Short mmCIF file of C-alpha atoms in Angstrom, two decimals:
data_model
loop_
_atom_site.label_atom_id
_atom_site.label_comp_id
_atom_site.label_asym_id
_atom_site.label_seq_id
_atom_site.Cartn_x
_atom_site.Cartn_y
_atom_site.Cartn_z
CA MET A 8 0.00 0.00 0.00
CA GLY A 9 1.04 3.64 -0.25
CA LYS A 10 3.21 5.40 2.26
CA GLY A 11 1.20 6.09 5.39
CA ASN A 12 -1.31 3.37 4.54
CA PHE A 13 -0.83 -0.20 5.72
CA LEU A 14 -2.71 -3.46 5.35
CA VAL A 15 -1.75 -6.22 7.77
CA GLY A 16 -3.40 -9.28 9.26
CA LEU A 17 -3.29 -12.27 11.56
CA ILE A 18 -3.36 -15.91 10.51
CA GLY A 19 -4.32 -18.44 13.16
CA GLU A 20 -7.02 -20.68 14.56
CA GLY A 21 -9.84 -19.41 16.75
CA ILE A 22 -8.68 -15.78 16.66
CA GLN A 23 -11.99 -13.91 16.48
CA GLU A 24 -11.46 -12.43 19.95
CA SER A 25 -7.93 -11.22 19.17
CA LEU A 26 -7.10 -7.75 20.44
CA SER A 27 -4.37 -7.21 17.85
CA PRO A 28 -6.59 -5.28 15.40
CA ALA A 29 -7.50 -2.68 18.03
CA LEU A 30 -3.93 -2.36 19.30
CA HIS A 31 -2.37 -1.83 15.87
CA GLU A 32 -5.10 0.31 14.33
CA GLU A 33 -5.32 2.66 17.32
CA GLU A 34 -1.55 3.13 17.52
CA ALA A 35 -1.42 3.85 13.77
CA LYS A 36 -3.98 6.63 14.20
CA ASN A 37 -1.75 8.25 16.79
CA HIS A 38 1.02 8.43 14.19
CA GLY A 39 -1.26 9.83 11.49
CA LEU A 40 -1.27 6.51 9.63
CA THR A 41 -4.09 4.49 8.16
CA LEU A 42 -3.69 0.84 9.10
CA ARG A 43 -6.22 -1.90 8.45
CA TYR A 44 -5.78 -5.14 10.38
CA ARG A 45 -7.60 -8.22 9.10
CA LEU A 46 -8.23 -11.59 10.77
CA ILE A 47 -7.64 -14.72 8.69
CA ASP A 48 -9.13 -17.37 10.96
CA LEU A 49 -8.55 -20.99 9.99
CA ALA A 50 -11.49 -22.08 12.12
CA GLU A 51 -13.86 -19.63 10.44
CA THR A 52 -12.79 -20.39 6.88
CA GLY A 53 -12.60 -24.17 7.20
CA CYS A 54 -8.87 -24.10 6.45
CA GLY A 55 -5.99 -25.90 8.14
CA VAL A 56 -2.23 -25.61 8.35
CA ALA A 57 -2.00 -27.30 4.95
CA ASP A 58 -3.68 -24.21 3.48
CA LEU A 59 -1.01 -21.87 4.84
CA PRO A 60 0.99 -21.61 1.56
CA ARG A 61 -2.14 -20.50 -0.30
CA LEU A 62 -3.11 -18.03 2.42
CA ILE A 63 0.37 -16.46 2.43
CA ASP A 64 0.36 -16.24 -1.36
CA SER A 65 -3.09 -14.63 -1.35
CA ALA A 66 -2.14 -12.05 1.27
CA GLU A 67 1.00 -11.08 -0.61
CA ALA A 68 -0.89 -10.83 -3.90
CA ALA A 69 -3.58 -8.70 -2.24
CA GLY A 70 -1.00 -6.13 -1.21
CA PHE A 71 -0.62 -6.92 2.48
CA ASP A 72 2.39 -5.25 4.09
CA GLY A 73 2.73 -8.02 6.63
CA LEU A 74 1.11 -10.68 8.78
CA ASN A 75 1.14 -11.79 12.36
CA ILE A 76 1.22 -15.58 12.70
CA THR A 77 -0.18 -17.48 15.65
CA HIS A 78 -1.19 -21.02 16.69
CA PRO A 79 -0.88 -23.43 14.95
CA CYS A 80 1.22 -21.84 12.18
CA LYS A 81 4.32 -20.33 13.83
CA GLN A 82 6.60 -23.16 12.75
CA ALA A 83 4.75 -24.27 9.63
CA VAL A 84 5.32 -20.83 8.08
CA LEU A 85 9.13 -21.15 8.12
CA PRO A 86 9.63 -22.89 4.74
CA LEU A 87 7.37 -20.31 3.08
CA LEU A 88 9.69 -17.40 3.87
CA THR A 89 12.71 -16.07 2.00
CA GLU A 90 14.56 -14.58 4.98
CA LEU A 91 14.60 -14.98 8.75
CA SER A 92 15.81 -12.58 11.40
CA GLU A 93 18.58 -13.86 13.66
CA ASP A 94 16.12 -14.37 16.51
CA ALA A 95 13.57 -16.19 14.35
CA ARG A 96 16.25 -18.51 12.98
CA ALA A 97 17.56 -19.34 16.46
CA ILE A 98 14.07 -19.88 17.86
CA GLY A 99 12.74 -21.82 14.90
CA ALA A 100 9.39 -20.01 14.93
CA VAL A 101 7.94 -16.83 13.44
CA ASN A 102 5.07 -14.64 14.64
CA THR A 103 5.59 -11.69 12.28
CA VAL A 104 6.05 -11.70 8.51
CA VAL A 105 6.87 -8.58 6.48
CA PHE A 106 6.44 -8.43 2.70
CA ARG A 107 9.17 -6.15 1.39
CA GLU A 108 10.60 -5.73 -2.12
CA GLY A 109 9.51 -9.19 -3.21
CA LYS A 110 10.82 -10.84 -0.05
CA ARG A 111 9.02 -12.52 2.83
CA ILE A 112 10.95 -11.75 6.00
CA GLY A 113 10.15 -13.58 9.23
CA PHE A 114 10.64 -12.15 12.71
CA ASN A 115 9.88 -13.31 16.23
CA THR A 116 8.65 -10.72 18.74
CA ASP A 117 7.22 -13.30 21.16
CA CYS A 118 10.64 -13.83 22.73
CA SER A 119 11.31 -10.18 23.56
CA GLY A 120 7.63 -9.68 24.42
CA PHE A 121 7.63 -12.39 27.07
CA ALA A 122 10.96 -11.31 28.55
CA MET A 123 9.82 -7.69 28.84
CA SER A 124 6.52 -8.63 30.43
CA PHE A 125 8.15 -11.05 32.88
CA GLY A 126 10.66 -8.44 33.96
CA ARG A 127 7.86 -6.04 34.82
CA ARG A 128 5.63 -8.55 36.60
CA LEU A 129 7.93 -11.16 38.12
CA GLY A 130 11.34 -9.55 37.83
CA ASP A 131 12.28 -10.40 41.42
CA ALA A 132 11.06 -14.00 41.27
CA ALA A 133 13.45 -16.93 41.69
CA ARG A 134 14.25 -18.66 38.41
CA ARG A 135 16.98 -21.17 39.11
CA ARG A 136 14.79 -24.10 37.98
CA VAL A 137 11.84 -23.43 35.65
CA VAL A 138 9.43 -25.73 33.83
CA LEU A 139 8.07 -24.82 30.40
CA LEU A 140 4.87 -26.61 29.39
CA GLY A 141 4.51 -26.50 25.62
CA ALA A 142 7.18 -26.79 22.91
CA GLY A 143 5.28 -25.36 19.96
CA GLY A 144 5.91 -22.02 18.28
CA ALA A 145 5.17 -19.93 21.35
CA GLY A 146 7.03 -22.35 23.60
CA ALA A 147 10.11 -22.15 21.39
CA ALA A 148 10.22 -18.37 21.71
CA ILE A 149 9.67 -18.50 25.46
CA ALA A 150 12.42 -21.08 25.94
CA HIS A 151 14.89 -18.60 24.48
CA ALA A 152 13.35 -15.79 26.53
CA ALA A 153 13.89 -17.90 29.65
CA MET A 154 17.60 -18.03 28.86
CA ALA A 155 17.67 -14.24 28.44
CA LEU A 156 16.01 -13.97 31.84
CA GLY A 157 18.81 -15.94 33.47
CA VAL A 158 17.07 -19.27 34.05
CA GLU A 159 19.72 -21.78 35.11
CA GLN A 160 17.78 -25.01 34.57
CA LEU A 161 14.93 -25.24 32.05
CA LEU A 162 12.84 -28.39 31.78
CA ILE A 163 10.57 -28.62 28.74
CA VAL A 164 7.44 -30.76 28.79
CA ASP A 165 5.22 -31.44 25.79
CA ARG A 166 2.81 -34.22 24.88
CA ASP A 167 4.99 -34.65 21.79
CA ARG A 168 8.17 -35.88 23.47
CA GLU A 169 10.23 -35.60 20.27
CA ARG A 170 9.26 -31.96 19.84
CA ALA A 171 10.31 -31.21 23.42
CA GLU A 172 13.65 -32.95 22.89
CA LEU A 173 14.34 -31.05 19.67
CA LEU A 174 13.60 -27.72 21.32
CA ALA A 175 15.77 -28.55 24.32
CA ARG A 176 18.70 -29.43 22.07
CA ARG A 177 18.28 -26.24 20.01
CA VAL A 178 18.15 -23.98 23.05
CA ALA A 179 21.04 -25.76 24.77
CA GLY A 180 23.15 -25.40 21.63
CA ASN A 181 22.60 -21.65 21.62
CA HIS A 182 23.24 -21.29 25.35
CA PRO A 183 26.21 -23.41 26.41
CA GLY A 184 26.69 -23.66 30.13
CA ARG A 185 22.96 -23.78 30.86
CA THR A 186 20.96 -26.89 31.65
CA VAL A 187 18.13 -27.36 29.16
CA ALA A 188 16.39 -30.72 28.91
CA SER A 189 13.07 -32.34 28.09
CA ALA A 190 11.10 -34.12 30.77
CA ASP A 191 8.69 -37.03 30.41
CA GLU A 192 6.25 -36.00 33.12
CA LEU A 193 5.15 -32.64 34.41
CA ALA A 194 4.61 -34.00 37.93
CA SER A 195 8.26 -34.88 38.49
CA ALA A 196 9.52 -31.76 36.71
CA VAL A 197 7.66 -29.28 38.90
CA LYS A 198 8.53 -30.87 42.25
CA ARG A 199 11.49 -28.56 42.86
CA ALA A 200 10.70 -25.86 40.32
CA ASP A 201 10.68 -22.16 41.17
CA GLY A 202 8.14 -21.48 38.47
CA LEU A 203 6.03 -22.81 35.63
CA ILE A 204 5.45 -21.19 32.23
CA HIS A 205 2.34 -22.37 30.44
CA ALA A 206 2.70 -22.15 26.64
CA THR A 207 -0.05 -24.35 25.18
CA PRO A 208 -3.38 -23.22 23.64
CA THR A 209 -5.34 -24.74 26.53
CA GLY A 210 -7.22 -22.01 28.33
CA MET A 211 -7.96 -19.96 25.24
CA ALA A 212 -11.60 -19.14 24.58
CA ALA A 213 -11.51 -21.71 21.78
CA HIS A 214 -9.71 -24.30 23.95
CA PRO A 215 -11.04 -23.91 27.52
CA GLY A 216 -9.83 -25.88 30.51
CA LEU A 217 -6.59 -26.82 32.22
CA ALA A 218 -3.60 -28.51 30.62
CA PHE A 219 -2.63 -30.40 33.78
CA ASP A 220 -3.72 -31.41 37.27
CA PRO A 221 -3.65 -28.18 39.36
CA SER A 222 -2.73 -30.13 42.50
CA LEU A 223 0.84 -30.08 41.12
CA LEU A 224 1.10 -26.37 41.94
CA ARG A 225 2.77 -25.33 45.19
CA PRO A 226 2.20 -21.96 46.94
CA GLU A 227 5.88 -21.02 46.68
CA MET A 228 5.84 -21.36 42.87
CA TRP A 229 5.07 -18.63 40.36
CA VAL A 230 2.99 -19.31 37.26
CA ALA A 231 3.28 -17.40 33.97
CA GLU A 232 0.54 -17.70 31.35
CA ILE A 233 0.75 -16.81 27.66
CA VAL A 234 -2.98 -17.03 26.91
CA TYR A 235 -4.52 -13.57 27.02
CA PHE A 236 -8.10 -14.18 25.94
CA PRO A 237 -9.61 -14.66 28.35
CA LEU A 238 -7.17 -12.70 30.46
CA GLU A 239 -8.31 -14.57 33.55
CA THR A 240 -7.73 -18.19 32.54
CA GLU A 241 -8.71 -21.16 34.63
CA LEU A 242 -5.02 -21.81 35.25
CA LEU A 243 -4.47 -18.34 36.70
CA ARG A 244 -7.55 -18.53 38.92
CA THR A 245 -6.46 -21.92 40.23
CA ALA A 246 -2.84 -20.86 40.74
CA ARG A 247 -3.80 -17.76 42.72
CA ALA A 248 -6.21 -19.82 44.83
CA ARG A 249 -3.27 -22.07 45.72
CA GLY A 250 -1.16 -19.06 46.74
CA CYS A 251 1.06 -18.78 43.65
CA ARG A 252 2.28 -15.49 42.21
CA THR A 253 1.06 -15.16 38.64
CA GLN A 254 1.65 -13.35 35.38
CA ASP A 255 -1.20 -13.18 32.85
CA GLY A 256 -0.75 -13.16 29.08
CA GLY A 257 -1.80 -9.54 28.58
CA GLY A 258 1.65 -8.09 29.06
CA MET A 259 3.26 -10.41 26.52
CA MET A 260 0.47 -9.66 24.06
CA VAL A 261 1.11 -5.93 24.27
CA CYS A 262 4.90 -6.22 24.19
CA GLN A 263 4.98 -8.55 21.16
CA ALA A 264 2.60 -6.19 19.35
CA VAL A 265 5.00 -3.31 19.98
CA GLY A 266 7.73 -5.14 18.08
CA ALA A 267 5.42 -6.27 15.30
CA PHE A 268 4.08 -2.74 14.74
CA GLU A 269 7.60 -1.44 14.23
CA HIS A 270 8.37 -4.18 11.72
CA PHE A 271 5.18 -3.46 9.78
CA THR A 272 5.46 0.33 9.67
CA GLY A 273 9.10 1.19 10.35
CA ILE A 274 7.90 3.43 13.19
CA ARG A 275 8.65 2.81 16.85
CA PRO A 276 5.33 2.79 18.73
CA ASP A 277 4.55 4.14 22.17
CA ALA A 278 4.22 0.97 24.27
CA GLY A 279 2.19 2.71 26.95
CA ARG A 280 -0.24 4.06 24.40
CA MET A 281 -0.91 0.75 22.70
CA ASP A 282 -4.10 0.39 24.64
CA PHE A 283 -7.34 -1.17 23.53
CA SER A 284 -9.78 0.85 21.48
CA SER A 285 -12.78 2.38 23.22
CA THR A 286 -15.01 -0.42 21.88
CA ILE A 287 -13.18 -3.03 23.93
CA VAL A 288 -13.75 -3.36 27.66
CA CYS A 289 -10.44 -3.89 29.45
CA THR A 290 -10.17 -5.52 32.84
CA SER A 291 -8.76 -3.40 35.64
CA GLU A 292 -5.86 -5.84 35.88
CA LEU A 293 -4.72 -5.28 32.29
CA ARG A 294 -5.28 -1.53 32.56
CA ALA A 295 -2.96 -1.60 35.57
CA PHE A 296 -0.32 -3.23 33.36
CA PHE A 297 -0.65 -0.47 30.78
CA ARG A 298 -0.25 2.19 33.47
CA THR A 299 2.98 0.57 34.68
CA THR A 300 4.41 0.60 31.14
CA ARG A 301 3.77 4.27 30.45
CA PRO A 302 7.03 6.25 30.10
#
């Protein structure tokens, strides 16, 4: 599109409640830009991951400037791109694609988004031994973020044991001197853990419920969630009831959007201003997060 006008979108499954359109469109207005943000929902269109090549081709042909990519496409999109940022290559997952001069460039802003949010919410929390539940696209980014946060021992648990092992080897190879390993069972992994990071789709509006038996949580643990809709997931409610400190997914959502907006437009956004539009009702908890991020 022309300078000052942008067309971007989000490809994923069950994304109708995404807050990304409001975040990006409102911030663009504050910079005097016109930005349209479209949802390309696999669940709504009857598509699957196998349709991703066609969807990427169609978006590029339609003049999109870029796309956000979410579950379950963050890893499947990799072979469809012409270039990867250093972070995206190391992580092995992409959540932001920019179409530029005939190229498809993949970035990952989930990693920096999670690290920034964690630092603001749980920056003083112990993180010698941490368990990561979920080794998909989001989990891959968060595993690298955990290393940036100084985690000494990271145990990765996933129902796909091979996927957990591959991620553990990749992260360990990029961070020599740290202990990164897969674990067969969550129960044994969390016994001495300082904290648990939940990085599966369970808990989303489209995938309600809990990914594990909540009796495994101990009061001295902290729990970080990546799901942000609903903001108050069943996991967070249960963890707080058991006395755990918690971090919801809202902060990561905002922080990853900050990075994506800059990739799309070339303009650095105001993180504190990337609030929801007036048509969206924010919880007081997420509004409190925005207030703490204002410069």
